[in-house]
Short mmCIF file of C-alpha atoms and ligand atoms in Angstrom, two decimals:
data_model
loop_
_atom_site.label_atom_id
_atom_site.label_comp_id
_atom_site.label_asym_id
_atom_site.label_seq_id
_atom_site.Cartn_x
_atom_site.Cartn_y
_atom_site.Cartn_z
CA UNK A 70 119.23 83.70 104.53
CA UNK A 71 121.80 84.22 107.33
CA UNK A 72 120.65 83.24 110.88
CA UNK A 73 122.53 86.43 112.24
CA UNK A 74 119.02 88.27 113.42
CA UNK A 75 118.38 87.19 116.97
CA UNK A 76 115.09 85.27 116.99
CA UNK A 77 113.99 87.05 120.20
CA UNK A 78 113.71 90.92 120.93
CA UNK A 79 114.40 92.57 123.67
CA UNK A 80 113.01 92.79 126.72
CA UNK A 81 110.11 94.99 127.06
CA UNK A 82 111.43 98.36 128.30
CA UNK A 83 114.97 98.38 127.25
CA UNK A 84 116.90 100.73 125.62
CA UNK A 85 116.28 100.64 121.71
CA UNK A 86 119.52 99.65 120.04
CA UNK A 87 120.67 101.56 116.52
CA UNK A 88 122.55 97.72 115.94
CA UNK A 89 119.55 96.17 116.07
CA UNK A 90 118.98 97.20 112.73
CA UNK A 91 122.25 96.72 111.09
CA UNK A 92 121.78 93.00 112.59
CA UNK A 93 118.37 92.52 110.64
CA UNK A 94 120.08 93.42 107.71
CA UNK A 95 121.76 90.24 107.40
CA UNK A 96 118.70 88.32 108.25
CA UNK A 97 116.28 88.19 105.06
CA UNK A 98 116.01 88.07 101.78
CA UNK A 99 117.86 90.32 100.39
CA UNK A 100 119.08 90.84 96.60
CA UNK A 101 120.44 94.20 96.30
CA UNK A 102 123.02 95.26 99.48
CA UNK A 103 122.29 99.40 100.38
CA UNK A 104 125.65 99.80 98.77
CA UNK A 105 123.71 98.63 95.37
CA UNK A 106 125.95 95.20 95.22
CA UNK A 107 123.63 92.52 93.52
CA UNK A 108 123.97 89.71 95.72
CA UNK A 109 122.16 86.35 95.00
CA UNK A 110 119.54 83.34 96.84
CA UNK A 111 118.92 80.55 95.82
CA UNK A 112 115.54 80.24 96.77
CA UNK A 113 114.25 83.62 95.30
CA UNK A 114 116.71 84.86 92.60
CA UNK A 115 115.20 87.08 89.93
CA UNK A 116 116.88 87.90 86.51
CA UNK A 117 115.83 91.26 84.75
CA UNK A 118 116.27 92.85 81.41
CA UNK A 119 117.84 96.25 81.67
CA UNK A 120 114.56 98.21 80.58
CA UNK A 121 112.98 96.09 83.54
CA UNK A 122 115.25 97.32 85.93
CA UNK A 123 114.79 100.85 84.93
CA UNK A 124 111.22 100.49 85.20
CA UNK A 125 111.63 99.72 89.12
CA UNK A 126 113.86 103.00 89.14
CA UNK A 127 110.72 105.18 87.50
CA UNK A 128 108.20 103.73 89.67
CA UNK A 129 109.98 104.24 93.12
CA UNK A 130 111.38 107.84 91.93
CA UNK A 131 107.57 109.03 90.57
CA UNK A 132 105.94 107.42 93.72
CA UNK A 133 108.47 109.31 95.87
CA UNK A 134 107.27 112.63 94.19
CA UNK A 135 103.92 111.97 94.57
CA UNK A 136 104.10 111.53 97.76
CA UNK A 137 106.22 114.89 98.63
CA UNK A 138 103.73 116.55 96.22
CA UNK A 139 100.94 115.46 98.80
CA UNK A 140 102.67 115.91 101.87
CA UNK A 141 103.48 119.64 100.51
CA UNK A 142 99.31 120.02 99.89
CA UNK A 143 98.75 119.01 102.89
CA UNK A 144 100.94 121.46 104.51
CA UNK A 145 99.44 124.41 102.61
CA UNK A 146 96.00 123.17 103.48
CA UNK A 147 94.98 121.73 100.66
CA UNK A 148 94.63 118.59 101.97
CA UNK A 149 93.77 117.69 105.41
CA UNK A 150 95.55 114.49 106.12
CA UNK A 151 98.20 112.78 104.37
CA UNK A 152 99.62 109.42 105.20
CA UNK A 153 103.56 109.14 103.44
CA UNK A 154 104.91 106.30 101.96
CA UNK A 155 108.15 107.71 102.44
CA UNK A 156 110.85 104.88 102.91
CA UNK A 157 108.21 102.19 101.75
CA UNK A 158 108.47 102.96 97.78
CA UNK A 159 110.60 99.29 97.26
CA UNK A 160 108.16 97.08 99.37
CA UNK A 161 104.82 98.47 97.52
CA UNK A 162 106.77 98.71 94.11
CA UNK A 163 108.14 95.54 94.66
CA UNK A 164 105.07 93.37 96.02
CA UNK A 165 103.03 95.74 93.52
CA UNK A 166 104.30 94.94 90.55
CA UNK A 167 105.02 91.01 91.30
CA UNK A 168 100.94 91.13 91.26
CA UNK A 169 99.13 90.10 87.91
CA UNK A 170 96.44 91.89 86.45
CA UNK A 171 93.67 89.42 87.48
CA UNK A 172 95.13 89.67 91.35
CA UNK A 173 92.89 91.59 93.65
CA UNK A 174 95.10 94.24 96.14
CA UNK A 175 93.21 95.46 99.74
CA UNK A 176 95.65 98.06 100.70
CA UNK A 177 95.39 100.32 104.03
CA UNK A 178 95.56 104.44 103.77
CA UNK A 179 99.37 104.23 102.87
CA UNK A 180 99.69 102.06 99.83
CA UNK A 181 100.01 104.95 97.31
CA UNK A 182 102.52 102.85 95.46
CA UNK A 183 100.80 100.01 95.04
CA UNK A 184 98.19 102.31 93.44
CA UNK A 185 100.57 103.56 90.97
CA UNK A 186 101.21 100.19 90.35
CA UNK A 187 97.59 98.85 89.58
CA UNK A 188 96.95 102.09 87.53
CA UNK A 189 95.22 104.19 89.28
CA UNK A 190 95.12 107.96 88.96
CA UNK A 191 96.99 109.39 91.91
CA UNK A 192 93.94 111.72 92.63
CA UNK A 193 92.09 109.02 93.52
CA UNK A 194 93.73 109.11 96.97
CA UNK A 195 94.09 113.02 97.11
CA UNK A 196 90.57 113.42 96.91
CA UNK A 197 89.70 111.42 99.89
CA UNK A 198 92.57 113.11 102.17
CA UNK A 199 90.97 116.50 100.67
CA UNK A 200 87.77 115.51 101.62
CA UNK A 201 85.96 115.87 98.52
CA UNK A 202 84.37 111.86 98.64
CA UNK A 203 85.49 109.10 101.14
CA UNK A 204 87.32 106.92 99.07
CA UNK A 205 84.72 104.81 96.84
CA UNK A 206 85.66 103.54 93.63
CA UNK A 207 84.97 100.70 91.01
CA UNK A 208 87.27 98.35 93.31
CA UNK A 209 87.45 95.94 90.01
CA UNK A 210 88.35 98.98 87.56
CA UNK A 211 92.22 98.18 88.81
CA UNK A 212 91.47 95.40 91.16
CA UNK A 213 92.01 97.88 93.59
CA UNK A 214 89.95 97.52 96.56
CA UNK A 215 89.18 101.01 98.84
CA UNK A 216 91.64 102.86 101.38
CA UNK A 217 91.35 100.82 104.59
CA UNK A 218 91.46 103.46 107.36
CA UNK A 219 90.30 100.69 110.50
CA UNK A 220 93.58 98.48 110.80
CA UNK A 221 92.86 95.31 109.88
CA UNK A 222 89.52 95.32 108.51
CA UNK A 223 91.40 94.68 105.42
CA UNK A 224 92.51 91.53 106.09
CA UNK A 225 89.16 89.88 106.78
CA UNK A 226 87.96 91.58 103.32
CA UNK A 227 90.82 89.48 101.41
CA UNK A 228 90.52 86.51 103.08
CA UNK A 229 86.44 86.78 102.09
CA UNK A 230 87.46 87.30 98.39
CA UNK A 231 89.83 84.95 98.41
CA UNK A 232 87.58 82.50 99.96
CA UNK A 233 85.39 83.56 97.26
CA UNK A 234 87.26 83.41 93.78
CA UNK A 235 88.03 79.39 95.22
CA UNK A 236 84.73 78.66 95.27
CA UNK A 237 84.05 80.28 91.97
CA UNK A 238 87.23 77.73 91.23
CA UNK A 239 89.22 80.46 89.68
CA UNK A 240 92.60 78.99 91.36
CA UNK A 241 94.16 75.93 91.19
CA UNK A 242 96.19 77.02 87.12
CA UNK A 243 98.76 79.38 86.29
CA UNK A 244 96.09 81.36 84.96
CA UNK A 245 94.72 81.14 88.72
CA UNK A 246 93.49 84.47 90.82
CA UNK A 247 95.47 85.88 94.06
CA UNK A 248 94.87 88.24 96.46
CA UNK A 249 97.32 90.64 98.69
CA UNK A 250 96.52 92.22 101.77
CA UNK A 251 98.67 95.12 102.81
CA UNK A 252 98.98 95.52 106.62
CA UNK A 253 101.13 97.62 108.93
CA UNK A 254 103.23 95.72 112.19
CA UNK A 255 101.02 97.34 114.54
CA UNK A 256 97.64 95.68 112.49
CA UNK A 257 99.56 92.68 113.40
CA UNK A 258 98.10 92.88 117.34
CA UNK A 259 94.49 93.72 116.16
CA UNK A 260 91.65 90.79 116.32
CA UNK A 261 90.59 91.38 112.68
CA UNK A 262 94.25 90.04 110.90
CA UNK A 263 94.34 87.20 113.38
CA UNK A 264 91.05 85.80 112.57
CA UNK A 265 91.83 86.35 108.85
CA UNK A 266 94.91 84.71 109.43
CA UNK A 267 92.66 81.46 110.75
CA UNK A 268 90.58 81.84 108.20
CA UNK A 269 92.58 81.91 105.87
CA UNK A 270 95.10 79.24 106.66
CA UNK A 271 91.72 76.99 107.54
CA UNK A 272 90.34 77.00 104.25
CA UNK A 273 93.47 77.33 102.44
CA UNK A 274 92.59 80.87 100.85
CA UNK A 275 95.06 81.79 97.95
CA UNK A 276 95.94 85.34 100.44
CA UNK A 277 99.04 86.95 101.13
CA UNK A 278 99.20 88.64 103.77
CA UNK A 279 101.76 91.37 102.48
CA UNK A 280 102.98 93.41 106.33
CA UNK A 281 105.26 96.68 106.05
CA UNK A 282 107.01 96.53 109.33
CA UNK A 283 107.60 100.08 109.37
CA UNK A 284 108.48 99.87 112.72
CA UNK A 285 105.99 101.95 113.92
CA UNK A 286 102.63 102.02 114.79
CA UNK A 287 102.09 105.71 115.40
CA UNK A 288 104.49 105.76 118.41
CA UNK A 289 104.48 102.14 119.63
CA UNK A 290 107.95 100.13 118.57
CA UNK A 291 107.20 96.95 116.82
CA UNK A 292 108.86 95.00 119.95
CA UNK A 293 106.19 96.74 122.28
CA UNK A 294 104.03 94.62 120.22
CA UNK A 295 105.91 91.24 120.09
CA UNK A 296 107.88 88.70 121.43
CA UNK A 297 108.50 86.83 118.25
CA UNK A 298 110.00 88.44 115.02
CA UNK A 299 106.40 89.11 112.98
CA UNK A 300 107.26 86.71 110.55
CA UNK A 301 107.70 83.20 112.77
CA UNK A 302 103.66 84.19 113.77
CA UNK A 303 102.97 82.45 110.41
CA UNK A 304 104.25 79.37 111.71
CA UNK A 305 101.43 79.33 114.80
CA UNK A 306 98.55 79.82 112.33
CA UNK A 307 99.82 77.16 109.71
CA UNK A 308 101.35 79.19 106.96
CA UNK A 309 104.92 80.12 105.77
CA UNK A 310 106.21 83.07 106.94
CA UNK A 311 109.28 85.11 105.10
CA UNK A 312 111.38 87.87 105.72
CA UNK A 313 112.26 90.29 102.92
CA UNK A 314 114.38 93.13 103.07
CA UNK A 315 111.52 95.88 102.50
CA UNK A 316 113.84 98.95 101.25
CA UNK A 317 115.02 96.07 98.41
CA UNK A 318 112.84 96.41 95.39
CA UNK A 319 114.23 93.35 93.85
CA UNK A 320 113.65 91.11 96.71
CA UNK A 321 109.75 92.27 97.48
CA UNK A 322 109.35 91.86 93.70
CA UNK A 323 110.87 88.29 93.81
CA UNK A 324 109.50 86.97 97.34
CA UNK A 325 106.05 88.23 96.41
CA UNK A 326 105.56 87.44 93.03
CA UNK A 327 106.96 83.70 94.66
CA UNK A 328 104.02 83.64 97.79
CA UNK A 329 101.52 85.20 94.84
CA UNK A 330 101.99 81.70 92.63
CA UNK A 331 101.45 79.44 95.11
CA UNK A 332 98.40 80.73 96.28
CA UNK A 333 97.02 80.84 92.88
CA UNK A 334 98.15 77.86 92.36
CA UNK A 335 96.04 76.66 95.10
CA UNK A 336 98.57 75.92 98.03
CA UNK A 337 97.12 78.58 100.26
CA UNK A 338 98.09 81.64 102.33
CA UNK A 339 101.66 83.32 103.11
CA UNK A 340 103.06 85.90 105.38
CA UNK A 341 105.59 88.17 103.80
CA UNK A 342 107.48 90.69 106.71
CA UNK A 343 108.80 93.91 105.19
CA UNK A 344 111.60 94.86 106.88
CA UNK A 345 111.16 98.28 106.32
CA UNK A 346 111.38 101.99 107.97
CA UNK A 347 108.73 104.75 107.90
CA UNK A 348 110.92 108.00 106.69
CA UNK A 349 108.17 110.20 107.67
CA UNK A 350 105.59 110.98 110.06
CA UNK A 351 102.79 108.57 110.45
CA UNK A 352 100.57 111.07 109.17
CA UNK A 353 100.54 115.05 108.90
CA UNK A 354 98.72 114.89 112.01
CA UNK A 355 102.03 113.34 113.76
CA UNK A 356 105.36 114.25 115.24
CA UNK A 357 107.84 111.71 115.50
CA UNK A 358 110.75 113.72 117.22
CA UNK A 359 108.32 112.95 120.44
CA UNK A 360 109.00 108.82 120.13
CA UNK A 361 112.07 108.38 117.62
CA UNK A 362 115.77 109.70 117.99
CA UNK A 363 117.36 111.24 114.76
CA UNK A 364 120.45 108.93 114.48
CA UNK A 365 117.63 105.80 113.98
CA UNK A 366 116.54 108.13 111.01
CA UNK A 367 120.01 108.77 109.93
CA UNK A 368 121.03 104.97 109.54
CA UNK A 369 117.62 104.19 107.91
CA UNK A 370 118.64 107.19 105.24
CA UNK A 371 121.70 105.06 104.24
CA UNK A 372 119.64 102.04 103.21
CA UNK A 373 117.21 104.60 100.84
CA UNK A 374 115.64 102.48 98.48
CA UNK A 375 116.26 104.75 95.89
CA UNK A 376 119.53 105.37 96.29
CA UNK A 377 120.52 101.41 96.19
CA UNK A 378 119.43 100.94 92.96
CA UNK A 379 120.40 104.11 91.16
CA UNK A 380 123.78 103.03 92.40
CA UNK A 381 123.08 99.49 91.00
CA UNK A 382 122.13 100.74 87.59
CA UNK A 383 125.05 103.19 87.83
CA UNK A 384 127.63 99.79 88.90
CA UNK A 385 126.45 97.66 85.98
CA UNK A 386 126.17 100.78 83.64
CA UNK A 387 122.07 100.10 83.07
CA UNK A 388 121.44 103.59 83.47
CA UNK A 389 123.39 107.12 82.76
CA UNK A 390 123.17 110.40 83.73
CA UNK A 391 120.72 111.39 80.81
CA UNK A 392 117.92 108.56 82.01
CA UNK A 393 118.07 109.94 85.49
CA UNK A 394 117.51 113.44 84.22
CA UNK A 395 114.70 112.31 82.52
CA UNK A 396 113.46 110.72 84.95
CA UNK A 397 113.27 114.06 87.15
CA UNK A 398 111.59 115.82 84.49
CA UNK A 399 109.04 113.59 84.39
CA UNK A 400 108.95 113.54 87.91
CA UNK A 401 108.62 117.50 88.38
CA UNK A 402 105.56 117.24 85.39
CA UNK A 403 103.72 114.37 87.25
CA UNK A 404 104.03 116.73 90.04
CA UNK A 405 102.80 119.54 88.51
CA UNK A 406 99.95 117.42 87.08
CA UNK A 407 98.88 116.18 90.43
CA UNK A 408 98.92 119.93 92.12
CA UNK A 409 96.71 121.14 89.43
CA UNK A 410 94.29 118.07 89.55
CA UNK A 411 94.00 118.61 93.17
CA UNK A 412 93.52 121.99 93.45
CA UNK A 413 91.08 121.91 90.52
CA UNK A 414 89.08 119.00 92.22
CA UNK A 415 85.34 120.09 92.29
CA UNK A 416 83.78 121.26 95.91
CA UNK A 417 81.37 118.57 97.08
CA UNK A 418 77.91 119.46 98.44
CA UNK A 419 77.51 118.65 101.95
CA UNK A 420 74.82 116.04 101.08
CA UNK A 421 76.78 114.01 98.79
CA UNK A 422 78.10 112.45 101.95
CA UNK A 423 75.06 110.18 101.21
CA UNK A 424 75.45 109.23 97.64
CA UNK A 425 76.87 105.97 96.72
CA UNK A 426 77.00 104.69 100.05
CA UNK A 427 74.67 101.30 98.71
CA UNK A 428 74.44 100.09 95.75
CA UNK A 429 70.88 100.76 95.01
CA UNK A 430 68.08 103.12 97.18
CA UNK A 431 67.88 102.47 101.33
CA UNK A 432 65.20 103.92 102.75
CA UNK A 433 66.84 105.07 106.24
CA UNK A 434 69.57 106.35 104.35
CA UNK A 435 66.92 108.60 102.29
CA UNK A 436 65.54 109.40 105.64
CA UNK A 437 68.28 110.90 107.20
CA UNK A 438 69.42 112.67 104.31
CA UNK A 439 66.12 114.82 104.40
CA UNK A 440 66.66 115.09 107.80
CA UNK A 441 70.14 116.40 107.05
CA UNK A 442 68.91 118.88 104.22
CA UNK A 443 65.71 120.17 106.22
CA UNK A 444 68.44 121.08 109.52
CA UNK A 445 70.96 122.67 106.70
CA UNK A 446 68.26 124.48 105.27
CA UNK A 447 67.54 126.23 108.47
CA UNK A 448 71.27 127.23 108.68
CA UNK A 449 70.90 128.44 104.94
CA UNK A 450 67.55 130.79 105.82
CA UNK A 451 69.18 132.84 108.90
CA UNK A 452 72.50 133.20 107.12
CA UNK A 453 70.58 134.96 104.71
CA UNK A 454 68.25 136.39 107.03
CA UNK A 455 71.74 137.78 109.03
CA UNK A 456 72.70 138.58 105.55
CA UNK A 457 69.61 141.15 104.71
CA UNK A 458 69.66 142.76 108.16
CA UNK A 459 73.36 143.65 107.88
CA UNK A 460 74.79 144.08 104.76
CA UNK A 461 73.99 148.35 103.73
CA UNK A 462 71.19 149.16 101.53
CA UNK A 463 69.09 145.83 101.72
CA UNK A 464 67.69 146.50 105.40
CA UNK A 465 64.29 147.33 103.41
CA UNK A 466 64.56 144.10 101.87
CA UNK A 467 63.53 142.52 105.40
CA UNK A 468 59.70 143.29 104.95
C1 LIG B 579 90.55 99.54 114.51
C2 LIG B 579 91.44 100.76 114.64
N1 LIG B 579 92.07 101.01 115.81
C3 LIG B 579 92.87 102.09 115.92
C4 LIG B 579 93.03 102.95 114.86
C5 LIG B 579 93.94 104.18 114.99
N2 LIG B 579 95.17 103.97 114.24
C6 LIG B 579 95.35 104.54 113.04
S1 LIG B 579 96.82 104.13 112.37
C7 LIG B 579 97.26 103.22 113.72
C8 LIG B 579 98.61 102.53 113.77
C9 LIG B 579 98.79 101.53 112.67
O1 LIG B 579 100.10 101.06 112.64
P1 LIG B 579 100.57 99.98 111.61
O2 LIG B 579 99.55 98.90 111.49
O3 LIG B 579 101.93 99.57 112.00
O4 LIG B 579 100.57 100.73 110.20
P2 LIG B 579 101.41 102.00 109.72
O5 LIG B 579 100.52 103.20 109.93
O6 LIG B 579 102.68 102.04 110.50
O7 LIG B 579 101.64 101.81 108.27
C10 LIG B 579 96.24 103.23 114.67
C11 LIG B 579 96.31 102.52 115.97
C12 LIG B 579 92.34 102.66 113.65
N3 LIG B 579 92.45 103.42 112.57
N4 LIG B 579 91.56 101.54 113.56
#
């Protein structure tokens, strides 16, 4: 790693500086230039077959549609929230698919990637931004645990599991257990990660904490939120800390899969910084023209994720024209695929709001649901009371 990033950011209140970014470039682990030059480290080199390398090129391209599929929903109403990945496909493809299938992932609302990555069906997250359930699934069916929509919150869950599977004494061995929690910068300032992060580094939990700097938190800068670069924090709680380039899908692969072995190998927690950029809006509900100038999204644009390693594969003649055209088409079909799934996604009954909320019967939770259902039912009677009295012909129908 070059020491060109400075180590301290700018004062609070000053002007935001486009070179502050070019600077960072230089200043993590990086294996894979924006240009699509593969460039080498010693400490975290990775060597890939060609079919590999494609692979990373299918998962960040289908993710990508995905995502525009959803954000395109959401704009015709058929979804009422959606929270892009946009300009984050190479840190969750990366960190994703460096995990093993006996790792358990705690992701936040925007880890649609690392979704794709454990398996699961991209309607899984439309149907919680549609509103049809909250977001409750088998968490072990992909160890995949559930959106995390409080920031943080997350972190405390992972740290508990990890705590957990070392008790059970299911780490210490190559065959060991990890866990990854996703987390934003802006989670970074909440109470929850920094008592994980004691937790954790107290008891030597086999967690890493996995944080897409983004830059953002809604409108906040990262360096509204920080003295220190996110990654020396590590240091204070007694963990390593790393930069990674996050629009690299090569690095996050290599760095993680590296921080995922020693913890299941029993030598405790890391911090991995993404140094990343959030194309998009934070979520539908946001408009970043109100806190972000377009030339900051123009210089992010040249570092696409995508576009670095198409032009890699392209370079070292991994990939032609024919492979990337086929990799559209099944782009456009998964596309397809999820539209219809959503749209065909079956209504929910206001009560079901109550199902599946415990494991087994509650008794105050069967309480208020009657409660709910006797109040709905008087909403039911006078609709169809208004319904007698004023649609023609059935006004006899009120005696
Ligand atoms: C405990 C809590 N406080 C506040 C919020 C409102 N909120 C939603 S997203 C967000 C910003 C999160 O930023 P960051 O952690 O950087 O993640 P990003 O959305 O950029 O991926 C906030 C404050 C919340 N969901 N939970």
């Amino acid at each position: 790693m070059s020491e060109s990033v400075p180590d301290h950011p700018r004062p609070l209140g000053e002007a935001r500086s486009l070179g502050e970014a070019g600077t960072a470039e230089r200043g993590f682990v990086q294996l894979l230039t924006p240009e699509g030059e593969r460039v080498h480290d010693s400490d975290y080199d990775v060597e890939l077959t060609d079919a590999e390398y494609r692979g990373f090129f299918r998962d960040l391209v289908l993710v990508r549609r995905i995502d525009a599929e959803a954000t395109a929903l959401q704009r015709q109403g058929q979804l009422g929230l959606w929270a892009s990945l946009l300009g984050q496909e190479a840190a969750q493809i990366g960190s994703g698919r460096a995990l093993r299938a006996q790792d358990m992932a705690f992701p936040t609302y925007r880890e649609h990637g690392v979704a794709w990555c454990r398996g699961v069906d991209p309607l899984h997250a439309l149907r919680m931004f549609r509103g049809v359930d909250l977001g409750a699934a088998d968490p072990h069916a992909h160890n995949f645990a559930m959106y995390a929509i409080v920031i943080g919150a997350q972190c405390l869950h992972a740290t508990g599991y990890a705590m957990g599977i070392q008790k059970d004494g299911q780490v210490g061995g190559d065959d060991g257990q990890a866990v990854i929690a996703y987390l934003g910068d802006g989670a970074t300032s909440q109470g929850d990660v920094n008592e994980a992060f004691v937790w954790a580094a107290a008891f030597t939990a086999p967690v890493v904490f996995f944080c897409q700097n983004n830059q953002y938190a809604i409108s906040a800068p990262t360096d509204r939120q920080t003295r220190v670069p996110l990654y020396q924090r590590a240091a204070g709680f007694g963990f390593p800390g790393i930069r990674v380039d996050g629009n690299d899908v090569l690095a996050t692969y290599a760095v993680t899969r590296q921080a995922l072995d020693d913890a299941r190998h029993g030598q405790g927690p890391s911090f991995i910084e993404a140094f990343t950029y959030r194309m998009g809006a934070h979520t539908t509900s946001d408009d970043p023209t109100r806190y972000r100038i377009a030339a900051e999204l123009e210089e992010w644009r040249l570092r696409d994720p995508i576009e670095r390693l198409r032009s890699f594969l392209v370079r070292q003649q991994i990939a032609d024209q024919g492979f990337f055209d086929e990799i559209d088409a099944e782009a456009d079909a998964l596309a397809a695929q999820v539209r219809a799934g959503c749209l065909a996604l079956p209504e929910p009954t206001p009560e079901s709001l109550f199902d599946n909320v415990y494991a087994g019967e509650h008794g105050a939770l069967q309480e208020q649901r009657e409660t709910f259902l006797a109040y709905q039912s008087e909403f039911l009677a006078s609709d169809a009371e208004t319904e007698r009295s004023t649609v023609p012909g059935r006004e006899g129908s009120r005696r």
